[in-house]
Amino acid sequence: MSENPPIEYAFPDLRRWEKGAAPYIHVLESGQPGPTVMVAALTHGNEVSGAVVVDGLLAAGLRPRQGTLIFSFNNIEAYQSFDAKRPFKSRMIDEDFNRTWGRLDQPPTTLETRRAQVVKPFVERADFLLDLHSMHDDGVPLMLSGPLDKGAELAKRLGAPVDIIRDAGHAAGMRMRDYGGFGDPKSPKNALLIETGQHWRVSSVAVAKDVAVRFLAESGIVDPGDLPIGWRQPSPSSQRVVEVTHAVATKRGNFKAARHFEGQEMIAKAGTVLGHDDDEPVTTPYDDCVLVMPSSNRPLRPGVTVVRLGRLV
């Protein structure tokens, strides 16, 4: 019997969007002054909720009233390799597209670095970027705002989801949302990365739609009435910010969790054993420690982040 989660919604046929400013990248100019706003999907090929959103906005003929709007399907090759019998394999082809952004000055050697070179000038052009992601495991939606005040402030202005995560990314390589001016506290450029929930839950699509229309309305390049009816969801009564202080990576893929952990679970006491990596205990560094996107409940590769640890701020 398959252990893969059920796929609760239809995947869009994206071949109609191949021809654009670059393959699977569309640039919509208003002809009026204003910011350049980019919404990106499929940074990982099996994270499909964002592709549903971008496909829907393109099909609806959304155009900016000022500035420029860019839509991108990033790792389209990985998406096109999707096999429902092995759905997690289509996350990437050769390597993680979202760990390549710190070495794009080097000659591309993989499909993902070649594709990132195509996407790069559009990312560099953007003043505001929303990168639409989803999760391997079931979990509450998370807005990854990066380590800077400007990212957390933008996430608060959107008003959803509940949890905003201030984090510095991954040791394995720079993310797109941290590239260039997005990661510079002196730059007005700003970016957000939304984790909408488990990849193939219909609820993940609803979150992606909600956050996308909030982001576009906040950018000011469209009027709220231009956006699809029914996409925006009620706002939560409040949001909370979790600052990531530690990223726990497994040395050789041998991490053994003490028990099953839930995302955003709060561990009350410092020193609580979360598991062992090569028989060395991994413990919480402080009281009220929040577990951000634990991946300790499944097989791991060497060097993969097992869990990020954070505190409420």
JSON list of N, CA and C in Angstrom, two decimals, residues 52-122:
[
{"chain": "A", "resi": 52, "resn": "VAL", "atom": "N", "xyz": [-0.97, 26.33, -9.29]},
{"chain": "A", "resi": 52, "resn": "VAL", "atom": "CA", "xyz": [-2.41, 26.53, -9.47]},
{"chain": "A", "resi": 52, "resn": "VAL", "atom": "C", "xyz": [-2.73, 28.02, -9.43]},
{"chain": "A", "resi": 53, "resn": "VAL", "atom": "N", "xyz": [-2.10, 28.74, -8.50]},
{"chain": "A", "resi": 53, "resn": "VAL", "atom": "CA", "xyz": [-2.34, 30.17, -8.35]},
{"chain": "A", "resi": 53, "resn": "VAL", "atom": "C", "xyz": [-1.85, 30.95, -9.56]},
{"chain": "A", "resi": 54, "resn": "VAL", "atom": "N", "xyz": [-0.60, 30.73, -9.95]},
{"chain": "A", "resi": 54, "resn": "VAL", "atom": "CA", "xyz": [-0.05, 31.49, -11.08]},
{"chain": "A", "resi": 54, "resn": "VAL", "atom": "C", "xyz": [-0.78, 31.16, -12.37]},
{"chain": "A", "resi": 55, "resn": "ASP", "atom": "N", "xyz": [-1.10, 29.89, -12.57]},
{"chain": "A", "resi": 55, "resn": "ASP", "atom": "CA", "xyz": [-1.90, 29.50, -13.73]},
{"chain": "A", "resi": 55, "resn": "ASP", "atom": "C", "xyz": [-3.24, 30.22, -13.72]},
{"chain": "A", "resi": 56, "resn": "GLY", "atom": "N", "xyz": [-3.87, 30.29, -12.56]},
{"chain": "A", "resi": 56, "resn": "GLY", "atom": "CA", "xyz": [-5.19, 30.94, -12.46]},
{"chain": "A", "resi": 56, "resn": "GLY", "atom": "C", "xyz": [-5.12, 32.43, -12.72]},
{"chain": "A", "resi": 57, "resn": "LEU", "atom": "N", "xyz": [-4.09, 33.10, -12.22]},
{"chain": "A", "resi": 57, "resn": "LEU", "atom": "CA", "xyz": [-3.96, 34.55, -12.43]},
{"chain": "A", "resi": 57, "resn": "LEU", "atom": "C", "xyz": [-3.65, 34.87, -13.89]},
{"chain": "A", "resi": 58, "resn": "LEU", "atom": "N", "xyz": [-2.81, 34.06, -14.52]},
{"chain": "A", "resi": 58, "resn": "LEU", "atom": "CA", "xyz": [-2.55, 34.26, -15.94]},
{"chain": "A", "resi": 58, "resn": "LEU", "atom": "C", "xyz": [-3.81, 34.01, -16.77]},
{"chain": "A", "resi": 59, "resn": "ALA", "atom": "N", "xyz": [-4.53, 32.94, -16.44]},
{"chain": "A", "resi": 59, "resn": "ALA", "atom": "CA", "xyz": [-5.74, 32.62, -17.20]},
{"chain": "A", "resi": 59, "resn": "ALA", "atom": "C", "xyz": [-6.80, 33.69, -17.03]},
{"chain": "A", "resi": 60, "resn": "ALA", "atom": "N", "xyz": [-6.82, 34.34, -15.85]},
{"chain": "A", "resi": 60, "resn": "ALA", "atom": "CA", "xyz": [-7.80, 35.39, -15.60]},
{"chain": "A", "resi": 60, "resn": "ALA", "atom": "C", "xyz": [-7.45, 36.70, -16.30]},
{"chain": "A", "resi": 61, "resn": "GLY", "atom": "N", "xyz": [-6.26, 36.76, -16.88]},
{"chain": "A", "resi": 61, "resn": "GLY", "atom": "CA", "xyz": [-5.84, 37.97, -17.60]},
{"chain": "A", "resi": 61, "resn": "GLY", "atom": "C", "xyz": [-5.50, 39.13, -16.69]},
{"chain": "A", "resi": 62, "resn": "LEU", "atom": "N", "xyz": [-5.08, 38.83, -15.47]},
{"chain": "A", "resi": 62, "resn": "LEU", "atom": "CA", "xyz": [-4.72, 39.90, -14.53]},
{"chain": "A", "resi": 62, "resn": "LEU", "atom": "C", "xyz": [-3.58, 40.75, -15.10]},
{"chain": "A", "resi": 63, "resn": "ARG", "atom": "N", "xyz": [-3.76, 42.06, -15.04]},
{"chain": "A", "resi": 63, "resn": "ARG", "atom": "CA", "xyz": [-2.73, 42.98, -15.50]},
{"chain": "A", "resi": 63, "resn": "ARG", "atom": "C", "xyz": [-2.53, 44.08, -14.47]},
{"chain": "A", "resi": 64, "resn": "PRO", "atom": "N", "xyz": [-1.31, 44.59, -14.34]},
{"chain": "A", "resi": 64, "resn": "PRO", "atom": "CA", "xyz": [-1.07, 45.66, -13.38]},
{"chain": "A", "resi": 64, "resn": "PRO", "atom": "C", "xyz": [-1.64, 46.99, -13.86]},
{"chain": "A", "resi": 65, "resn": "ARG", "atom": "N", "xyz": [-2.10, 47.80, -12.92]},
{"chain": "A", "resi": 65, "resn": "ARG", "atom": "CA", "xyz": [-2.55, 49.16, -13.22]},
{"chain": "A", "resi": 65, "resn": "ARG", "atom": "C", "xyz": [-1.38, 50.14, -13.20]},
{"chain": "A", "resi": 66, "resn": "GLN", "atom": "N", "xyz": [-0.33, 49.79, -12.50]},
{"chain": "A", "resi": 66, "resn": "GLN", "atom": "CA", "xyz": [0.91, 50.55, -12.50]},
{"chain": "A", "resi": 66, "resn": "GLN", "atom": "C", "xyz": [2.06, 49.58, -12.32]},
{"chain": "A", "resi": 67, "resn": "GLY", "atom": "N", "xyz": [3.26, 49.99, -12.73]},
{"chain": "A", "resi": 67, "resn": "GLY", "atom": "CA", "xyz": [4.40, 49.12, -12.57]},
{"chain": "A", "resi": 67, "resn": "GLY", "atom": "C", "xyz": [4.36, 47.90, -13.47]},
{"chain": "A", "resi": 68, "resn": "THR", "atom": "N", "xyz": [5.03, 46.84, -13.02]},
{"chain": "A", "resi": 68, "resn": "THR", "atom": "CA", "xyz": [5.21, 45.63, -13.82]},
{"chain": "A", "resi": 68, "resn": "THR", "atom": "C", "xyz": [4.94, 44.41, -12.96]},
{"chain": "A", "resi": 69, "resn": "LEU", "atom": "N", "xyz": [4.30, 43.42, -13.54]},
{"chain": "A", "resi": 69, "resn": "LEU", "atom": "CA", "xyz": [4.00, 42.17, -12.86]},
{"chain": "A", "resi": 69, "resn": "LEU", "atom": "C", "xyz": [4.69, 41.03, -13.60]},
{"chain": "A", "resi": 70, "resn": "ILE", "atom": "N", "xyz": [5.44, 40.23, -12.85]},
{"chain": "A", "resi": 70, "resn": "ILE", "atom": "CA", "xyz": [6.16, 39.08, -13.41]},
{"chain": "A", "resi": 70, "resn": "ILE", "atom": "C", "xyz": [5.62, 37.80, -12.78]},
{"chain": "A", "resi": 71, "resn": "PHE", "atom": "N", "xyz": [5.27, 36.84, -13.63]},
{"chain": "A", "resi": 71, "resn": "PHE", "atom": "CA", "xyz": [4.88, 35.51, -13.17]},
{"chain": "A", "resi": 71, "resn": "PHE", "atom": "C", "xyz": [5.91, 34.50, -13.66]},
{"chain": "A", "resi": 72, "resn": "SER", "atom": "N", "xyz": [6.32, 33.58, -12.79]},
{"chain": "A", "resi": 72, "resn": "SER", "atom": "CA", "xyz": [7.34, 32.60, -13.16]},
{"chain": "A", "resi": 72, "resn": "SER", "atom": "C", "xyz": [6.97, 31.22, -12.65]},
{"chain": "A", "resi": 73, "resn": "PHE", "atom": "N", "xyz": [7.15, 30.21, -13.51]},
{"chain": "A", "resi": 73, "resn": "PHE", "atom": "CA", "xyz": [7.15, 28.81, -13.11]},
{"chain": "A", "resi": 73, "resn": "PHE", "atom": "C", "xyz": [8.62, 28.39, -13.12]},
{"chain": "A", "resi": 74, "resn": "ASN", "atom": "N", "xyz": [9.22, 28.27, -11.95]},
{"chain": "A", "resi": 74, "resn": "ASN", "atom": "CA", "xyz": [10.68, 28.18, -11.89]},
{"chain": "A", "resi": 74, "resn": "ASN", "atom": "C", "xyz": [11.25, 26.86, -12.38]},
{"chain": "A", "resi": 75, "resn": "ASN", "atom": "N", "xyz": [11.02, 25.78, -11.66]},
{"chain": "A", "resi": 75, "resn": "ASN", "atom": "CA", "xyz": [11.61, 24.50, -12.06]},
{"chain": "A", "resi": 75, "resn": "ASN", "atom": "C", "xyz": [10.58, 23.68, -12.82]},
{"chain": "A", "resi": 76, "resn": "ILE", "atom": "N", "xyz": [10.28, 24.15, -14.02]},
{"chain": "A", "resi": 76, "resn": "ILE", "atom": "CA", "xyz": [9.23, 23.53, -14.83]},
{"chain": "A", "resi": 76, "resn": "ILE", "atom": "C", "xyz": [9.60, 22.10, -15.23]},
{"chain": "A", "resi": 77, "resn": "GLU", "atom": "N", "xyz": [10.89, 21.85, -15.42]},
{"chain": "A", "resi": 77, "resn": "GLU", "atom": "CA", "xyz": [11.31, 20.50, -15.80]},
{"chain": "A", "resi": 77, "resn": "GLU", "atom": "C", "xyz": [11.01, 19.50, -14.70]},
{"chain": "A", "resi": 78, "resn": "ALA", "atom": "N", "xyz": [11.23, 19.88, -13.46]},
{"chain": "A", "resi": 78, "resn": "ALA", "atom": "CA", "xyz": [10.92, 18.98, -12.35]},
{"chain": "A", "resi": 78, "resn": "ALA", "atom": "C", "xyz": [9.41, 18.73, -12.29]},
{"chain": "A", "resi": 79, "resn": "TYR", "atom": "N", "xyz": [8.63, 19.78, -12.48]},
{"chain": "A", "resi": 79, "resn": "TYR", "atom": "CA", "xyz": [7.17, 19.64, -12.47]},
{"chain": "A", "resi": 79, "resn": "TYR", "atom": "C", "xyz": [6.72, 18.66, -13.56]},
{"chain": "A", "resi": 80, "resn": "GLN", "atom": "N", "xyz": [7.28, 18.78, -14.72]},
{"chain": "A", "resi": 80, "resn": "GLN", "atom": "CA", "xyz": [6.88, 17.93, -15.83]},
{"chain": "A", "resi": 80, "resn": "GLN", "atom": "C", "xyz": [7.32, 16.48, -15.65]},
{"chain": "A", "resi": 81, "resn": "SER", "atom": "N", "xyz": [8.20, 16.22, -14.69]},
{"chain": "A", "resi": 81, "resn": "SER", "atom": "CA", "xyz": [8.65, 14.86, -14.41]},
{"chain": "A", "resi": 81, "resn": "SER", "atom": "C", "xyz": [7.77, 14.17, -13.37]},
{"chain": "A", "resi": 82, "resn": "PHE", "atom": "N", "xyz": [6.72, 14.84, -12.90]},
{"chain": "A", "resi": 82, "resn": "PHE", "atom": "CA", "xyz": [5.92, 14.32, -11.79]},
{"chain": "A", "resi": 82, "resn": "PHE", "atom": "C", "xyz": [5.35, 12.93, -12.10]},
{"chain": "A", "resi": 83, "resn": "ASP", "atom": "N", "xyz": [5.50, 12.05, -11.12]},
{"chain": "A", "resi": 83, "resn": "ASP", "atom": "CA", "xyz": [4.96, 10.69, -11.20]},
{"chain": "A", "resi": 83, "resn": "ASP", "atom": "C", "xyz": [4.19, 10.44, -9.90]},
{"chain": "A", "resi": 84, "resn": "ALA", "atom": "N", "xyz": [2.90, 10.24, -10.00]},
{"chain": "A", "resi": 84, "resn": "ALA", "atom": "CA", "xyz": [2.06, 10.07, -8.81]},
{"chain": "A", "resi": 84, "resn": "ALA", "atom": "C", "xyz": [2.50, 8.88, -7.96]},
{"chain": "A", "resi": 85, "resn": "LYS", "atom": "N", "xyz": [3.19, 7.91, -8.56]},
{"chain": "A", "resi": 85, "resn": "LYS", "atom": "CA", "xyz": [3.67, 6.77, -7.80]},
{"chain": "A", "resi": 85, "resn": "LYS", "atom": "C", "xyz": [4.90, 7.12, -6.96]},
{"chain": "A", "resi": 86, "resn": "ARG", "atom": "N", "xyz": [5.63, 8.17, -7.39]},
{"chain": "A", "resi": 86, "resn": "ARG", "atom": "CA", "xyz": [6.81, 8.63, -6.65]},
{"chain": "A", "resi": 86, "resn": "ARG", "atom": "C", "xyz": [6.77, 10.17, -6.59]},
{"chain": "A", "resi": 87, "resn": "PRO", "atom": "N", "xyz": [5.76, 10.72, -5.93]},
{"chain": "A", "resi": 87, "resn": "PRO", "atom": "CA", "xyz": [5.51, 12.15, -6.05]},
{"chain": "A", "resi": 87, "resn": "PRO", "atom": "C", "xyz": [6.59, 13.05, -5.45]},
{"chain": "A", "resi": 88, "resn": "PHE", "atom": "N", "xyz": [7.35, 12.55, -4.48]},
{"chain": "A", "resi": 88, "resn": "PHE", "atom": "CA", "xyz": [8.37, 13.38, -3.85]},
{"chain": "A", "resi": 88, "resn": "PHE", "atom": "C", "xyz": [9.63, 13.50, -4.71]},
{"chain": "A", "resi": 89, "resn": "LYS", "atom": "N", "xyz": [9.78, 12.62, -5.70]},
{"chain": "A", "resi": 89, "resn": "LYS", "atom": "CA", "xyz": [10.98, 12.63, -6.53]},
{"chain": "A", "resi": 89, "resn": "LYS", "atom": "C", "xyz": [11.04, 13.85, -7.45]},
{"chain": "A", "resi": 90, "resn": "SER", "atom": "N", "xyz": [9.89, 14.48, -7.74]},
{"chain": "A", "resi": 90, "resn": "SER", "atom": "CA", "xyz": [9.89, 15.60, -8.67]},
{"chain": "A", "resi": 90, "resn": "SER", "atom": "C", "xyz": [10.15, 16.94, -7.99]},
{"chain": "A", "resi": 91, "resn": "ARG", "atom": "N", "xyz": [10.64, 16.92, -6.78]},
{"chain": "A", "resi": 91, "resn": "ARG", "atom": "CA", "xyz": [11.06, 18.16, -6.12]},
{"chain": "A", "resi": 91, "resn": "ARG", "atom": "C", "xyz": [12.13, 18.87, -6.96]},
{"chain": "A", "resi": 92, "resn": "MET", "atom": "N", "xyz": [13.01, 18.10, -7.60]},
{"chain": "A", "resi": 92, "resn": "MET", "atom": "CA", "xyz": [14.10, 18.66, -8.39]},
{"chain": "A", "resi": 92, "resn": "MET", "atom": "C", "xyz": [14.56, 17.61, -9.39]},
{"chain": "A", "resi": 93, "resn": "ILE", "atom": "N", "xyz": [15.43, 18.02, -10.29]},
{"chain": "A", "resi": 93, "resn": "ILE", "atom": "CA", "xyz": [16.04, 17.07, -11.23]},
{"chain": "A", "resi": 93, "resn": "ILE", "atom": "C", "xyz": [17.44, 16.69, -10.77]},
{"chain": "A", "resi": 94, "resn": "ASP", "atom": "N", "xyz": [18.35, 17.67, -10.70]},
{"chain": "A", "resi": 94, "resn": "ASP", "atom": "CA", "xyz": [19.74, 17.42, -10.30]},
{"chain": "A", "resi": 94, "resn": "ASP", "atom": "C", "xyz": [20.05, 17.90, -8.89]},
{"chain": "A", "resi": 95, "resn": "GLU", "atom": "N", "xyz": [19.52, 19.05, -8.53]},
{"chain": "A", "resi": 95, "resn": "GLU", "atom": "CA", "xyz": [19.80, 19.63, -7.21]},
{"chain": "A", "resi": 95, "resn": "GLU", "atom": "C", "xyz": [18.67, 20.59, -6.86]},
{"chain": "A", "resi": 96, "resn": "ASP", "atom": "N", "xyz": [18.70, 21.07, -5.63]},
{"chain": "A", "resi": 96, "resn": "ASP", "atom": "CA", "xyz": [17.66, 21.97, -5.14]},
{"chain": "A", "resi": 96, "resn": "ASP", "atom": "C", "xyz": [17.83, 23.35, -5.77]},
{"chain": "A", "resi": 97, "resn": "PHE", "atom": "N", "xyz": [16.85, 23.75, -6.58]},
{"chain": "A", "resi": 97, "resn": "PHE", "atom": "CA", "xyz": [16.87, 25.07, -7.23]},
{"chain": "A", "resi": 97, "resn": "PHE", "atom": "C", "xyz": [17.03, 26.18, -6.21]},
{"chain": "A", "resi": 98, "resn": "ASN", "atom": "N", "xyz": [16.46, 25.99, -5.02]},
{"chain": "A", "resi": 98, "resn": "ASN", "atom": "CA", "xyz": [16.44, 27.04, -4.01]},
{"chain": "A", "resi": 98, "resn": "ASN", "atom": "C", "xyz": [17.65, 27.01, -3.08]},
{"chain": "A", "resi": 99, "resn": "ARG", "atom": "N", "xyz": [18.72, 26.37, -3.50]},
{"chain": "A", "resi": 99, "resn": "ARG", "atom": "CA", "xyz": [19.99, 26.44, -2.78]},
{"chain": "A", "resi": 99, "resn": "ARG", "atom": "C", "xyz": [21.12, 26.91, -3.71]},
{"chain": "A", "resi": 100, "resn": "THR", "atom": "N", "xyz": [20.77, 27.37, -4.90]},
{"chain": "A", "resi": 100, "resn": "THR", "atom": "CA", "xyz": [21.79, 27.71, -5.90]},
{"chain": "A", "resi": 100, "resn": "THR", "atom": "C", "xyz": [22.14, 29.19, -5.95]},
{"chain": "A", "resi": 101, "resn": "TRP", "atom": "N", "xyz": [21.41, 30.05, -5.22]},
{"chain": "A", "resi": 101, "resn": "TRP", "atom": "CA", "xyz": [21.47, 31.49, -5.49]},
{"chain": "A", "resi": 101, "resn": "TRP", "atom": "C", "xyz": [22.72, 32.17, -4.97]},
{"chain": "A", "resi": 102, "resn": "GLY", "atom": "N", "xyz": [23.53, 31.48, -4.21]},
{"chain": "A", "resi": 102, "resn": "GLY", "atom": "CA", "xyz": [24.78, 32.06, -3.77]},
{"chain": "A", "resi": 102, "resn": "GLY", "atom": "C", "xyz": [25.95, 31.74, -4.68]},
{"chain": "A", "resi": 103, "resn": "ARG", "atom": "N", "xyz": [25.71, 31.01, -5.76]},
{"chain": "A", "resi": 103, "resn": "ARG", "atom": "CA", "xyz": [26.81, 30.64, -6.66]},
{"chain": "A", "resi": 103, "resn": "ARG", "atom": "C", "xyz": [26.44, 30.78, -8.14]},
{"chain": "A", "resi": 104, "resn": "LEU", "atom": "N", "xyz": [25.58, 31.72, -8.42]},
{"chain": "A", "resi": 104, "resn": "LEU", "atom": "CA", "xyz": [25.17, 31.92, -9.81]},
{"chain": "A", "resi": 104, "resn": "LEU", "atom": "C", "xyz": [26.21, 32.68, -10.63]},
{"chain": "A", "resi": 105, "resn": "ASP", "atom": "N", "xyz": [27.30, 33.11, -9.99]},
{"chain": "A", "resi": 105, "resn": "ASP", "atom": "CA", "xyz": [28.41, 33.70, -10.73]},
{"chain": "A", "resi": 105, "resn": "ASP", "atom": "C", "xyz": [29.34, 32.63, -11.29]},
{"chain": "A", "resi": 106, "resn": "GLN", "atom": "N", "xyz": [29.04, 31.36, -10.97]},
{"chain": "A", "resi": 106, "resn": "GLN", "atom": "CA", "xyz": [29.84, 30.25, -11.47]},
{"chain": "A", "resi": 106, "resn": "GLN", "atom": "C", "xyz": [29.16, 29.63, -12.69]},
{"chain": "A", "resi": 107, "resn": "PRO", "atom": "N", "xyz": [29.93, 28.96, -13.55]},
{"chain": "A", "resi": 107, "resn": "PRO", "atom": "CA", "xyz": [29.31, 28.31, -14.71]},
{"chain": "A", "resi": 107, "resn": "PRO", "atom": "C", "xyz": [28.26, 27.28, -14.28]},
{"chain": "A", "resi": 108, "resn": "PRO", "atom": "N", "xyz": [27.09, 27.29, -14.90]},
{"chain": "A", "resi": 108, "resn": "PRO", "atom": "CA", "xyz": [26.05, 26.33, -14.52]},
{"chain": "A", "resi": 108, "resn": "PRO", "atom": "C", "xyz": [26.43, 24.90, -14.93]},
{"chain": "A", "resi": 109, "resn": "THR", "atom": "N", "xyz": [26.21, 23.96, -14.02]},
{"chain": "A", "resi": 109, "resn": "THR", "atom": "CA", "xyz": [26.58, 22.56, -14.28]},
{"chain": "A", "resi": 109, "resn": "THR", "atom": "C", "xyz": [25.41, 21.61, -14.11]},
{"chain": "A", "resi": 110, "resn": "THR", "atom": "N", "xyz": [24.26, 22.10, -13.66]},
{"chain": "A", "resi": 110, "resn": "THR", "atom": "CA", "xyz": [23.08, 21.25, -13.46]},
{"chain": "A", "resi": 110, "resn": "THR", "atom": "C", "xyz": [21.89, 21.90, -14.13]},
{"chain": "A", "resi": 111, "resn": "LEU", "atom": "N", "xyz": [20.84, 21.13, -14.28]},
{"chain": "A", "resi": 111, "resn": "LEU", "atom": "CA", "xyz": [19.62, 21.70, -14.86]},
{"chain": "A", "resi": 111, "resn": "LEU", "atom": "C", "xyz": [19.13, 22.87, -14.02]},
{"chain": "A", "resi": 112, "resn": "GLU", "atom": "N", "xyz": [19.19, 22.73, -12.69]},
{"chain": "A", "resi": 112, "resn": "GLU", "atom": "CA", "xyz": [18.69, 23.80, -11.83]},
{"chain": "A", "resi": 112, "resn": "GLU", "atom": "C", "xyz": [19.54, 25.06, -11.92]},
{"chain": "A", "resi": 113, "resn": "THR", "atom": "N", "xyz": [20.86, 24.94, -11.99]},
{"chain": "A", "resi": 113, "resn": "THR", "atom": "CA", "xyz": [21.66, 26.16, -12.10]},
{"chain": "A", "resi": 113, "resn": "THR", "atom": "C", "xyz": [21.49, 26.80, -13.47]},
{"chain": "A", "resi": 114, "resn": "ARG", "atom": "N", "xyz": [21.26, 26.00, -14.49]},
{"chain": "A", "resi": 114, "resn": "ARG", "atom": "CA", "xyz": [20.98, 26.59, -15.82]},
{"chain": "A", "resi": 114, "resn": "ARG", "atom": "C", "xyz": [19.63, 27.32, -15.81]},
{"chain": "A", "resi": 115, "resn": "ARG", "atom": "N", "xyz": [18.64, 26.72, -15.19]},
{"chain": "A", "resi": 115, "resn": "ARG", "atom": "CA", "xyz": [17.33, 27.38, -15.11]},
{"chain": "A", "resi": 115, "resn": "ARG", "atom": "C", "xyz": [17.40, 28.63, -14.23]},
{"chain": "A", "resi": 116, "resn": "ALA", "atom": "N", "xyz": [18.15, 28.57, -13.14]},
{"chain": "A", "resi": 116, "resn": "ALA", "atom": "CA", "xyz": [18.29, 29.74, -12.28]},
{"chain": "A", "resi": 116, "resn": "ALA", "atom": "C", "xyz": [18.94, 30.90, -13.03]},
{"chain": "A", "resi": 117, "resn": "GLN", "atom": "N", "xyz": [19.84, 30.61, -13.94]},
{"chain": "A", "resi": 117, "resn": "GLN", "atom": "CA", "xyz": [20.44, 31.68, -14.74]},
{"chain": "A", "resi": 117, "resn": "GLN", "atom": "C", "xyz": [19.39, 32.34, -15.63]},
{"chain": "A", "resi": 118, "resn": "VAL", "atom": "N", "xyz": [18.40, 31.58, -16.09]},
{"chain": "A", "resi": 118, "resn": "VAL", "atom": "CA", "xyz": [17.31, 32.14, -16.89]},
{"chain": "A", "resi": 118, "resn": "VAL", "atom": "C", "xyz": [16.41, 33.00, -16.02]},
{"chain": "A", "resi": 119, "resn": "VAL", "atom": "N", "xyz": [16.11, 32.53, -14.81]},
{"chain": "A", "resi": 119, "resn": "VAL", "atom": "CA", "xyz": [15.20, 33.23, -13.91]},
{"chain": "A", "resi": 119, "resn": "VAL", "atom": "C", "xyz": [15.87, 34.47, -13.29]},
{"chain": "A", "resi": 120, "resn": "LYS", "atom": "N", "xyz": [17.17, 34.42, -13.12]},
{"chain": "A", "resi": 120, "resn": "LYS", "atom": "CA", "xyz": [17.92, 35.43, -12.39]},
{"chain": "A", "resi": 120, "resn": "LYS", "atom": "C", "xyz": [17.63, 36.88, -12.82]},
{"chain": "A", "resi": 121, "resn": "PRO", "atom": "N", "xyz": [17.67, 37.25, -14.10]},
{"chain": "A", "resi": 121, "resn": "PRO", "atom": "CA", "xyz": [17.44, 38.66, -14.43]},
{"chain": "A", "resi": 121, "resn": "PRO", "atom": "C", "xyz": [16.05, 39.17, -14.04]},
{"chain": "A", "resi": 122, "resn": "PHE", "atom": "N", "xyz": [15.08, 38.29, -13.99]},
{"chain": "A", "resi": 122, "resn": "PHE", "atom": "CA", "xyz": [13.73, 38.69, -13.58]},
{"chain": "A", "resi": 122, "resn": "PHE", "atom": "C", "xyz": [13.67, 38.90, -12.07]}
]
